[in-house]
Coordinates of C-alpha atoms and ligand atoms in Angstrom, one line a residue:
M1 CA 89.5 101.8 70.2
N2 CA 91.2 105.2 70.4
S3 CA 95.2 103.4 69.2
L4 CA 97.1 105.5 72.3
K5 CA 94.6 104.1 74.6
S6 CA 95.5 100.7 76.3
L7 CA 91.9 100.3 76.5
S8 CA 88.8 101.5 74.8
N9 CA 87.3 105.2 75.1
K10 CA 84.0 103.8 77.1
D11 CA 86.0 101.4 80.0
A12 CA 88.4 104.1 80.2
K13 CA 85.8 106.7 80.8
L14 CA 84.2 104.5 83.5
V15 CA 87.9 103.6 85.0
M16 CA 88.9 107.7 84.9
A17 CA 85.2 108.9 86.4
H18 CA 86.5 106.5 89.2
M19 CA 89.7 107.8 89.7
Y20 CA 88.5 111.1 89.5
V21 CA 86.7 111.1 92.5
A22 CA 89.5 108.8 94.3
F23 CA 91.7 111.5 93.6
I24 CA 89.3 114.2 95.5
A25 CA 89.2 112.4 98.5
L26 CA 93.0 112.2 98.6
F27 CA 93.3 115.5 98.7
V28 CA 90.4 116.4 101.2
G29 CA 91.0 114.0 103.3
A30 CA 94.6 114.4 103.5
T31 CA 93.9 118.1 104.4
C32 CA 91.8 117.0 107.6
G33 CA 95.2 114.7 108.2
L34 CA 97.6 117.7 108.1
L35 CA 95.0 119.8 110.9
Q36 CA 94.3 116.5 112.8
T37 CA 97.9 116.0 113.9
L38 CA 98.4 120.3 114.5
E39 CA 95.4 119.9 116.1
R40 CA 96.8 116.8 118.3
S41 CA 100.5 119.1 119.4
G42 CA 98.4 121.2 121.2
K43 CA 100.1 124.1 119.7
F44 CA 97.1 125.3 117.0
T45 CA 93.9 125.3 117.3
L46 CA 90.9 124.6 114.3
P47 CA 89.6 127.7 113.5
A48 CA 85.5 129.3 113.2
G49 CA 84.4 126.7 115.9
I50 CA 85.0 123.1 113.6
G51 CA 85.1 120.4 116.0
Y52 CA 88.5 117.6 116.3
Y53 CA 85.6 115.1 115.9
Q54 CA 84.4 116.1 113.0
I55 CA 87.7 116.4 111.0
L56 CA 88.3 113.0 112.2
T57 CA 85.3 111.6 110.4
V58 CA 85.6 113.1 107.4
H59 CA 89.7 112.2 107.8
G60 CA 88.7 108.3 108.1
V61 CA 85.4 107.8 106.6
V62 CA 87.2 109.5 102.9
L63 CA 90.1 108.2 103.2
G64 CA 89.4 104.6 104.4
L65 CA 85.9 104.2 102.9
V66 CA 85.9 106.5 99.7
L67 CA 89.1 107.3 98.6
T68 CA 90.4 103.1 98.6
T69 CA 86.7 101.9 97.5
F70 CA 87.0 104.2 94.6
F71 CA 90.4 103.2 93.5
I72 CA 90.4 99.3 94.1
L73 CA 87.0 99.3 91.8
G74 CA 88.7 101.7 89.4
F75 CA 91.9 99.7 89.1
M76 CA 90.2 96.1 88.8
L77 CA 87.6 97.3 86.2
A78 CA 90.8 98.3 84.3
A79 CA 92.6 95.4 85.4
Q80 CA 89.7 93.2 83.9
S81 CA 88.8 95.2 80.3
K82 CA 92.7 94.6 79.4
T83 CA 93.0 91.7 80.3
T84 CA 89.9 89.6 79.4
G85 CA 89.0 92.2 76.4
G86 CA 86.9 94.8 77.5
F87 CA 83.3 95.2 78.9
N88 CA 80.7 94.8 76.7
K89 CA 77.1 97.6 77.2
T90 CA 75.1 95.6 79.6
E91 CA 78.5 95.4 81.9
R92 CA 79.3 99.0 81.4
T93 CA 75.4 100.0 82.1
I94 CA 75.8 98.1 85.7
S95 CA 78.9 99.3 86.6
W96 CA 77.8 103.1 85.7
I97 CA 74.6 102.4 87.7
G98 CA 76.6 101.2 90.9
F99 CA 79.0 104.3 90.3
W100 CA 76.0 106.6 90.5
M101 CA 75.0 104.9 93.2
M102 CA 78.4 104.7 95.8
L103 CA 78.4 108.8 94.6
V104 CA 75.5 109.9 95.9
G105 CA 75.9 107.6 98.7
T106 CA 79.1 109.2 99.0
L107 CA 77.8 113.0 99.2
S108 CA 74.9 112.2 101.3
A109 CA 77.2 111.0 103.7
A110 CA 79.7 113.6 103.1
T111 CA 76.9 116.1 103.6
M112 CA 76.1 115.2 106.7
I113 CA 79.5 115.2 108.0
L114 CA 80.3 118.7 106.9
L115 CA 76.9 119.4 108.6
N116 CA 78.6 118.5 112.2
E117 CA 75.3 116.0 111.8
A118 CA 77.7 112.8 112.0
T119 CA 80.3 112.7 113.8
V120 CA 80.6 109.1 114.5
L121 CA 84.1 108.3 113.2
F122 CA 84.9 106.0 110.4
T123 CA 83.5 103.1 112.2
F124 CA 80.1 105.4 113.0
Y125 CA 80.0 102.8 116.5
A126 CA 76.6 103.2 117.8
P127 CA 75.2 104.3 120.6
L128 CA 77.3 107.5 118.4
Q129 CA 74.2 108.3 116.4
A130 CA 74.5 109.9 113.0
H131 CA 72.1 111.8 111.1
V132 CA 69.9 109.4 109.1
L133 CA 71.3 110.5 105.2
F134 CA 74.2 109.8 107.2
Y135 CA 73.6 105.7 107.0
I136 CA 71.5 106.0 104.1
G137 CA 74.5 107.4 102.3
L138 CA 76.6 104.2 103.5
A139 CA 74.1 101.7 102.6
L140 CA 74.4 103.5 98.9
V141 CA 77.8 103.2 98.6
I142 CA 78.0 98.8 99.6
V143 CA 75.1 98.3 97.1
G144 CA 77.2 100.4 94.6
T145 CA 80.0 98.2 95.1
W146 CA 77.8 95.1 95.0
F147 CA 76.9 96.5 91.2
D148 CA 80.6 96.3 90.3
G149 CA 81.3 92.9 91.9
F150 CA 78.7 91.0 90.0
V151 CA 80.0 93.3 86.7
M152 CA 83.2 91.6 87.5
F153 CA 82.0 88.4 87.9
K154 CA 79.9 88.1 84.9
R155 CA 83.0 89.4 83.1
H156 CA 85.1 86.3 84.1
A157 CA 82.5 84.0 83.1
R158 CA 81.8 85.6 80.3
F159 CA 86.0 85.2 78.9
K160 CA 85.8 81.1 80.5
K161 CA 83.0 80.3 78.2
E162 CA 84.4 82.4 75.3
N163 CA 88.1 80.6 75.9
P164 CA 86.9 76.9 76.9
G165 CA 89.9 75.3 77.9
E166 CA 92.0 78.7 78.3
R167 CA 93.9 79.8 81.7
T168 CA 91.7 83.1 82.9
P169 CA 93.5 86.0 83.4
L170 CA 95.1 85.8 86.9
L171 CA 93.7 89.8 87.5
S172 CA 90.8 88.9 86.5
F173 CA 91.1 85.7 89.3
M174 CA 92.1 87.9 91.8
A175 CA 89.3 91.0 90.8
V176 CA 86.9 87.9 91.5
V177 CA 88.4 86.8 94.7
T178 CA 88.4 90.0 96.2
M179 CA 84.9 91.2 95.0
L180 CA 83.4 88.0 96.6
M181 CA 85.0 87.7 99.7
W182 CA 83.9 91.9 100.0
Q183 CA 79.9 90.5 99.1
I184 CA 80.3 88.1 101.6
A185 CA 81.9 90.7 103.9
S186 CA 79.7 93.8 102.9
I187 CA 76.6 91.9 103.8
G188 CA 77.4 92.0 107.8
V189 CA 77.9 96.0 107.2
A190 CA 74.7 96.6 105.6
I191 CA 72.8 93.8 107.8
T192 CA 73.2 96.6 110.5
V193 CA 73.3 100.1 108.6
V194 CA 69.5 98.8 107.2
F195 CA 68.3 96.9 110.3
Q196 CA 69.6 98.5 113.0
M197 CA 71.0 102.0 112.5
I198 CA 68.0 103.2 109.7
P199 CA 65.5 102.1 111.7
W200 CA 67.2 103.9 114.8
A201 CA 68.5 107.2 113.4
L202 CA 64.4 107.5 112.4
G203 CA 63.6 106.8 115.5
W204 CA 60.7 103.6 114.6
V205 CA 62.7 102.3 117.2
E206 CA 64.6 103.5 120.7
T207 CA 67.3 101.1 121.0
I208 CA 70.0 99.7 119.7
D209 CA 71.8 96.4 120.5
V210 CA 75.6 98.2 120.3
L211 CA 77.2 94.5 120.7
L212 CA 75.3 93.4 118.3
S213 CA 75.8 96.4 115.4
R214 CA 79.4 96.6 116.1
T215 CA 80.1 92.4 115.6
L216 CA 78.1 92.7 112.1
F217 CA 80.5 95.6 111.6
W218 CA 84.0 93.6 112.7
Y219 CA 82.6 91.2 110.6
F220 CA 83.0 93.6 108.2
G221 CA 85.3 96.0 109.2
H222 CA 88.7 93.2 108.7
P223 CA 88.2 92.2 105.5
L224 CA 87.7 95.9 105.1
V225 CA 91.2 96.0 105.4
Y226 CA 92.0 92.7 103.2
F227 CA 89.5 94.7 100.2
W228 CA 92.7 97.4 100.5
L229 CA 95.1 94.9 100.1
L230 CA 94.4 92.6 97.6
P231 CA 94.4 95.2 94.8
A232 CA 98.0 96.1 96.2
Y233 CA 98.8 92.5 96.0
M234 CA 97.5 92.4 92.8
M235 CA 99.9 95.2 91.4
W236 CA 103.1 92.8 92.8
Y237 CA 102.3 89.4 91.4
A238 CA 101.3 90.5 88.2
I239 CA 102.7 93.7 87.6
M240 CA 105.3 94.6 89.2
P241 CA 107.3 91.3 87.6
K242 CA 107.2 93.0 84.7
I243 CA 108.0 96.4 85.2
I244 CA 111.1 95.1 86.9
G245 CA 111.7 93.2 83.2
G246 CA 110.8 89.5 85.0
K247 CA 108.5 87.3 85.2
I248 CA 106.0 85.8 87.3
F249 CA 107.4 83.4 90.0
S250 CA 104.6 80.8 90.4
D251 CA 100.8 82.1 88.4
S252 CA 99.4 79.0 90.9
L253 CA 101.2 80.3 94.2
A254 CA 99.2 83.9 93.7
R255 CA 95.8 82.5 92.8
F256 CA 96.3 80.0 95.9
T257 CA 97.1 83.6 98.0
F258 CA 94.2 84.6 97.0
I259 CA 92.2 81.4 98.0
L260 CA 93.2 81.7 101.3
L261 CA 92.6 85.4 101.7
L262 CA 89.2 84.5 100.8
F263 CA 89.0 81.5 103.7
F264 CA 90.4 83.1 106.3
S265 CA 90.1 87.1 105.6
I266 CA 86.8 87.0 106.9
P267 CA 86.0 84.9 110.3
V268 CA 88.5 87.1 112.7
G269 CA 86.9 90.2 113.2
F270 CA 86.6 89.2 117.1
H271 CA 90.5 90.7 117.4
H272 CA 89.2 94.3 117.1
Q273 CA 86.4 93.1 119.8
L274 CA 89.3 91.5 122.4
T275 CA 88.4 93.7 125.4
E276 CA 85.1 94.0 124.9
P277 CA 82.7 92.2 127.1
G278 CA 80.0 90.0 125.9
I279 CA 81.4 87.9 123.4
D280 CA 82.5 84.3 125.4
P281 CA 86.0 83.8 125.1
F282 CA 86.3 80.5 123.6
W283 CA 84.9 82.5 120.6
K284 CA 87.9 85.2 120.6
F285 CA 90.4 82.9 121.0
L286 CA 89.6 80.4 117.6
Q287 CA 89.4 83.6 115.8
V288 CA 92.7 84.6 117.4
I289 CA 93.8 81.3 115.9
L290 CA 92.0 81.8 112.5
T291 CA 94.0 85.0 112.6
M292 CA 97.8 83.4 112.7
I293 CA 96.5 81.5 109.4
V294 CA 95.3 84.9 107.3
V295 CA 99.0 85.9 108.4
I296 CA 100.4 82.4 106.2
P297 CA 99.2 83.9 102.5
S298 CA 101.2 87.4 103.1
M299 CA 104.3 85.0 104.3
M300 CA 103.8 83.0 100.9
T301 CA 103.4 86.6 99.0
A302 CA 106.6 88.2 100.8
F303 CA 108.2 84.9 100.0
S304 CA 107.2 85.4 96.4
M305 CA 108.4 88.8 95.7
F306 CA 112.0 87.9 97.2
A307 CA 111.9 85.1 94.4
T308 CA 110.8 87.5 91.7
F309 CA 113.3 90.1 92.6
E310 CA 115.7 87.1 93.0
S311 CA 115.2 85.7 89.7
R312 CA 115.2 88.8 88.2
G313 CA 118.4 89.8 89.9
R314 CA 120.5 86.5 88.9
E315 CA 119.1 86.6 85.1
L316 CA 121.1 90.2 85.6
G317 CA 124.5 89.1 86.5
A318 CA 123.8 89.5 90.5
K319 CA 125.9 87.3 92.8
G320 CA 124.8 86.6 96.5
L321 CA 122.3 86.4 98.9
F322 CA 120.9 90.1 98.1
G323 CA 122.8 91.4 95.4
W324 CA 119.6 91.2 93.2
L325 CA 119.1 95.0 95.4
K326 CA 121.9 96.8 93.1
K327 CA 119.7 95.4 89.9
M328 CA 116.4 96.6 90.8
P329 CA 115.0 99.7 88.8
W330 CA 115.4 102.3 91.7
K331 CA 115.1 105.1 89.5
D332 CA 111.6 104.3 88.3
A333 CA 108.9 105.3 90.3
R334 CA 106.5 103.0 88.9
F335 CA 108.9 100.0 91.1
L336 CA 110.4 102.3 94.0
A337 CA 107.0 103.6 95.5
P338 CA 105.4 100.2 95.5
F339 CA 108.9 98.3 96.3
I340 CA 108.6 101.3 99.5
G341 CA 105.5 100.3 100.5
M342 CA 106.5 96.2 100.6
L343 CA 109.8 97.0 102.9
F344 CA 107.0 98.8 105.3
F345 CA 104.6 96.3 105.4
I346 CA 107.4 94.1 107.6
P347 CA 106.7 96.4 110.5
G348 CA 103.3 96.9 109.8
G349 CA 102.7 92.8 109.4
A350 CA 104.5 92.7 112.4
G351 CA 102.6 94.9 114.0
G352 CA 99.1 93.5 113.1
I353 CA 100.7 90.2 115.1
I354 CA 101.2 92.0 118.3
N355 CA 98.1 93.2 118.2
A356 CA 96.1 90.0 117.6
S357 CA 98.2 87.9 120.4
N358 CA 95.4 88.5 123.0
Q359 CA 97.9 89.4 125.9
M360 CA 99.7 91.8 123.9
N361 CA 96.3 93.6 122.6
Q362 CA 95.6 94.6 125.6
V363 CA 98.2 96.9 126.2
V364 CA 97.9 98.8 123.0
H365 CA 94.2 98.8 122.0
N366 CA 92.5 101.2 121.8
T367 CA 95.9 104.2 121.9
I368 CA 97.7 105.0 119.1
W369 CA 99.9 102.7 118.5
V370 CA 96.7 101.2 116.9
T371 CA 96.8 104.2 114.5
G372 CA 100.6 104.1 113.6
H373 CA 99.9 100.5 112.6
F374 CA 97.2 101.5 109.9
H375 CA 100.0 104.2 108.6
L376 CA 102.1 101.7 107.8
T377 CA 99.4 99.1 106.2
V378 CA 96.8 101.1 105.0
A379 CA 98.6 104.8 104.8
T380 CA 101.2 103.5 103.2
T381 CA 102.2 99.4 101.8
V382 CA 98.7 100.2 100.2
M383 CA 98.7 103.8 99.0
L384 CA 102.3 103.9 98.1
T385 CA 101.5 100.9 95.7
F386 CA 98.4 102.3 94.6
F387 CA 100.0 105.7 93.7
G388 CA 102.8 103.4 91.8
I389 CA 100.0 102.1 89.7
T390 CA 98.7 105.7 89.0
Y391 CA 102.1 106.1 87.8
W392 CA 101.4 103.8 84.5
L393 CA 97.4 103.5 84.7
V394 CA 96.3 106.8 84.4
P395 CA 98.7 108.1 80.7
S396 CA 98.2 104.4 79.8
I397 CA 94.3 104.6 79.2
T398 CA 94.3 108.6 78.8
G399 CA 96.3 108.4 75.9
R400 CA 99.2 110.6 76.7
K401 CA 102.7 109.6 78.3
Y402 CA 104.3 109.3 81.8
T403 CA 107.1 111.7 80.4
K404 CA 111.2 112.0 82.7
T405 CA 109.7 115.5 84.5
M406 CA 106.7 113.5 85.9
N407 CA 109.0 110.3 87.3
K408 CA 111.1 112.7 89.0
L409 CA 108.4 114.3 90.7
A410 CA 107.2 110.6 91.7
I411 CA 110.8 109.7 93.2
A412 CA 110.0 112.9 95.1
Q413 CA 106.3 112.3 96.1
T414 CA 107.5 108.8 97.0
I415 CA 110.5 110.1 99.2
F416 CA 108.5 113.0 101.3
W417 CA 105.5 109.5 101.7
T418 CA 108.2 107.3 103.3
V419 CA 109.6 110.1 104.8
G420 CA 106.3 111.6 106.3
M421 CA 104.8 107.8 107.3
T422 CA 108.2 107.0 108.9
I423 CA 108.5 109.8 111.3
M424 CA 104.3 110.1 111.8
S425 CA 104.2 105.8 112.2
T426 CA 107.0 105.5 115.0
A427 CA 105.8 107.8 116.6
M428 CA 102.2 106.7 116.5
H429 CA 103.7 103.3 118.1
W430 CA 106.2 104.9 120.5
Q431 CA 103.2 107.2 122.1
G432 CA 100.5 104.2 122.2
L433 CA 103.1 102.0 124.6
L434 CA 102.8 104.9 126.6
G435 CA 98.9 104.8 127.1
G436 CA 98.7 107.9 124.3
P437 CA 95.0 107.4 123.7
R438 CA 93.5 107.2 119.7
R439 CA 90.3 109.0 118.6
S440 CA 91.2 111.9 121.4
A441 CA 91.5 115.4 120.7
Y442 CA 94.8 116.9 122.4
S443 CA 94.5 116.9 126.1
E444 CA 96.9 117.2 129.1
Y445 CA 94.1 114.5 130.8
A446 CA 94.2 117.5 133.7
G447 CA 97.4 117.6 134.0
N448 CA 98.6 114.0 134.6
A449 CA 101.9 112.9 134.7
D450 CA 102.0 110.4 132.6
T451 CA 101.3 112.8 129.7
A452 CA 104.2 114.9 130.1
A453 CA 106.0 112.2 128.4
W454 CA 103.3 112.5 125.1
G455 CA 104.1 115.9 124.2
S456 CA 107.4 115.6 122.0
Y457 CA 105.6 112.4 120.2
Q458 CA 102.7 114.7 119.2
I459 CA 104.7 117.4 117.7
A460 CA 106.6 114.3 115.9
Q461 CA 102.9 113.5 114.1
A462 CA 102.2 116.5 113.4
V463 CA 105.7 117.6 111.3
G464 CA 105.2 113.9 109.8
G465 CA 102.2 115.3 108.6
S466 CA 103.3 118.4 107.1
I467 CA 105.7 116.3 105.0
L468 CA 103.4 113.9 103.9
F469 CA 100.6 116.9 103.2
I470 CA 103.8 118.2 101.0
G471 CA 103.6 114.3 99.5
M472 CA 100.0 114.9 99.2
I473 CA 99.8 117.9 96.9
I474 CA 103.1 116.5 94.3
M475 CA 100.6 113.6 94.4
I476 CA 97.9 115.4 93.2
I477 CA 99.9 117.7 90.8
I478 CA 101.3 114.0 88.9
F479 CA 97.6 113.1 88.9
I480 CA 96.2 116.1 86.9
N481 CA 99.0 116.0 84.9
L482 CA 99.0 112.7 84.2
A483 CA 95.4 112.7 83.8
F484 CA 95.2 115.9 81.3
F485 CA 98.2 118.0 80.3
A486 CA 100.8 115.2 79.8
P487 CA 102.1 114.8 76.1
K488 CA 99.7 112.6 73.9
G489 CA 101.3 109.2 73.6
Q490 CA 100.9 105.4 74.3
E491 CA 102.3 104.1 77.6
E492 CA 102.3 100.8 78.5
F493 CA 100.2 98.9 80.4
P494 CA 102.2 96.5 82.1
I495 CA 101.2 93.2 82.4
A496 CA 103.7 90.0 83.1
V497 CA 103.5 86.8 81.8
V498 CA 104.2 83.5 83.6
S499 CA 107.5 82.4 84.2
N500 CA 108.1 79.1 82.1
Q501 CA 110.1 77.3 84.9
A502 CA 107.0 77.8 87.0
E503 CA 104.3 74.2 87.4
K504 CA 100.7 74.2 85.4
T505 CA 98.1 75.4 86.8
P506 CA 95.2 72.9 88.6
K507 CA 92.0 73.8 87.1
V508 CA 90.3 73.8 90.7
F509 CA 91.3 76.7 90.7
E510 CA 88.4 77.7 88.4
N511 CA 86.0 75.9 91.1
W512 CA 84.6 78.2 92.7
P513 CA 80.7 76.5 94.3
L514 CA 83.6 74.8 96.1
W515 CA 86.0 77.7 97.3
I516 CA 82.7 79.5 98.1
G517 CA 81.1 76.4 99.8
I518 CA 84.3 76.6 102.7
T519 CA 84.4 80.3 103.0
I520 CA 80.8 80.1 104.3
A521 CA 81.0 77.1 106.1
L522 CA 84.1 79.2 108.0
V523 CA 82.2 82.4 108.2
L524 CA 79.2 79.8 109.9
F525 CA 81.8 77.7 112.5
A526 CA 83.4 80.9 113.7
Y527 CA 80.3 83.1 114.2
T528 CA 76.6 81.0 114.2
I529 CA 77.1 80.7 118.3
P530 CA 78.7 84.1 119.8
L531 CA 76.1 85.6 117.7
I532 CA 73.1 83.4 118.6
D533 CA 74.5 84.3 122.4
I534 CA 75.3 87.5 121.5
I535 CA 71.2 88.1 120.3
Q536 CA 70.2 85.8 123.4
S537 CA 72.1 87.5 125.6
A538 CA 71.2 91.0 125.2
P539 CA 72.0 94.1 127.8
P540 CA 68.7 96.8 127.4
G541 CA 69.7 98.0 124.3
A542 CA 71.4 101.8 124.5
K543 CA 69.4 105.1 122.9
G544 CA 71.6 107.7 120.9
Y545 CA 74.0 110.0 121.7
K546 CA 75.4 113.3 119.9
L547 CA 78.5 114.2 122.0
W548 CA 79.5 116.6 119.1
Ligands
HAS1 FE1 95.6 95.1 111.4 C1 93.9 96.8 113.4 C2 95.8 92.9 113.1 C3 97.1 93.3 108.7 C4 94.6 97.8 109.5 N1 94.3 97.2 111.2 C5 93.3 97.4 112.6 C6 93.3 98.7 112.5 C7 93.1 99.3 110.7 C8 94.0 98.3 110.0 C9 92.7 100.0 109.9 O1 94.3 91.7 115.7 C10 92.2 100.0 112.9 C11 90.5 99.4 113.1 C12 90.2 100.5 113.6 O2 89.6 101.4 113.5 O3 89.9 100.2 115.1 N2 96.5 93.5 111.2 C13 96.8 92.7 112.0 C14 96.9 91.7 111.0 C15 97.4 91.5 110.2 C16 96.5 93.1 109.6 C17 97.3 90.1 111.7 N3 95.6 95.4 109.1 C18 96.0 95.0 108.3 C19 96.6 95.9 106.6 C20 95.5 96.5 106.6 C21 95.2 96.4 108.6 C22 96.9 95.0 105.6 C23 95.0 97.4 105.8 C24 95.7 97.2 105.1 N4 94.6 94.9 113.1 C25 94.9 93.6 113.4 C26 94.6 93.5 115.1 C27 94.3 95.1 115.0 C28 93.8 95.8 113.6 C29 94.5 92.7 116.1 C30 93.0 95.6 116.2 C31 94.0 96.1 117.2 C32 92.8 96.8 118.4 O4 92.8 96.5 119.2 O5 92.1 98.2 118.1 C33 98.1 90.4 109.2 O6 97.4 91.0 107.5 C34 99.4 91.1 108.4 C35 100.4 90.1 108.0 C36 101.7 90.4 107.1 C37 102.6 90.0 107.1 C38 104.0 90.8 106.0 C39 104.2 90.7 105.4 C40 105.0 91.2 104.5 C41 105.0 90.9 103.1 C42 106.1 92.1 102.5 C43 107.5 91.1 102.0 C44 108.4 92.8 101.7 C45 109.2 92.6 100.2 C46 110.2 93.7 100.2 C47 108.9 91.3 99.7 C48 103.1 88.7 108.2 C49 104.4 90.9 102.2 C50 111.6 93.0 100.6 C51 113.0 93.8 100.8 C52 114.2 93.7 101.4 C53 114.7 94.9 100.9 C54 114.2 93.0 103.0

């Protein structure tokens, strides 16, 4: 152990390897994002025959799948190493194998996209057909993540064995729930990629069952968004209180929230397929109800955050309903960035509830409203929280200092991100309500009058996208500084303790067979009959198309 670092050298190296990939992905993906908004404004054409849909695929895959996955795994490994006492040699080796599989898979998929052999967007919907190496790359990434998940389960179990009767660390518990949800959900996408897409791309079978593959994708696709959100919740529940000088409001409430998210994140994929034919409306209705239930743990999180802020504010002498706002450390970017992320989750979450409401979904589905929704949720709530994590995590494990200059830069980065995203995402929501499509390059639809109203919104998106690009460059500068150039020193890995007013955490939270059993029962309940139906009543399969 290096005395300046908060993790052992070997664990720190493992975590940083994940972080390097994540921040390279941020640079590549966000640069494509800028190009997209410029092209969609109608005032700029991509040079050298580069296709809009090609860079849209790079943007979605690299940010939505690569940046998030590497950052999340790196962060959760760090949190677990810190709170459980570090990994042993076997655990580290398994994690490194997973890391290399994910990296090789990423490079394989990225190469195919750059060669214009896989312009199928991040949802890679059939019947658009990519090169087989794209699908093999994705399969490697998924299997690689399972290795890391296994390491987290193993380390958690080892902690329990080494510390009988002791409450397991909250962050380790949360990492286990997140990975359990991920392993159960990613089986769906693994099945469609390995058993449907790879044989089809190799020409072993001529056609693919499109509805089945989309259903398997969305069985995974919705929990995917919670795979992004849960690590942000880990920060909000267990780290944010320490940053503001307070305590965790309730350990039990935090664990219960995560268990509810495990139950209800998966059996809800049909809310992405509400307009899709071939699925019995009863099962769509049922999954919409389950979607409304998955909102509850997020409302519990909002309650818990208010309680945390207010308790700390009152300790510092705050009065009135919102007096606590004045007592928060606004000049500390480790607080400011995630806090703004929370604030954006209020409209982001409300937008999600609109999307999930069957009738309103008919209005917004496949419009750029949905793009606005996920730029509020994943690109703001989650990303600003991840940036906030970076400010302390990277220096604390590289043995460097988070200097005042970097903090000032981080505040500027938060402001750029907030302003850019407000402009871009508001314009996306409005244009969506006017019928502006998503997943579409600039088009005037042969001069159709409806499109005239879209112009100013598309320009606004380009303005927002340009401001965000500056924010991304600032973030990369901060990351490079914290990883390589900041002065040597010791930086805190902030982990909060539980308030002494909180109730004792019941032992039942560690009853994993019970939680896994309920999760699987809910999945079987929501999916068995519709899946049988989809397979039995399958229309003729589709051959592959390359429309780019
Ligand atoms: Fe979503 C589409 C429904 C949450 C991401 N979503 C997407 C897509 C993405 C995405 C990427 O039902 C597009 C996929 C594609 O390419 O097609 N979404 C929901 C619902 C929620 C939700 C019900 N989504 C998220 C999160 C995401 C995300 C989180 C990423 C991280 N979404 C949908 C639906 C679609 C969809 C449909 C399909 C649309 C279509 O037709 O294609 C819920 O989980 C939201 C619950 C959240 C809340 C907010 C709680 C607020 C909190 C903050 C508290 C603030 C504090 C600060 C404490 C109810 C916790 C206060 C301070 C003060 C000063 C006030």
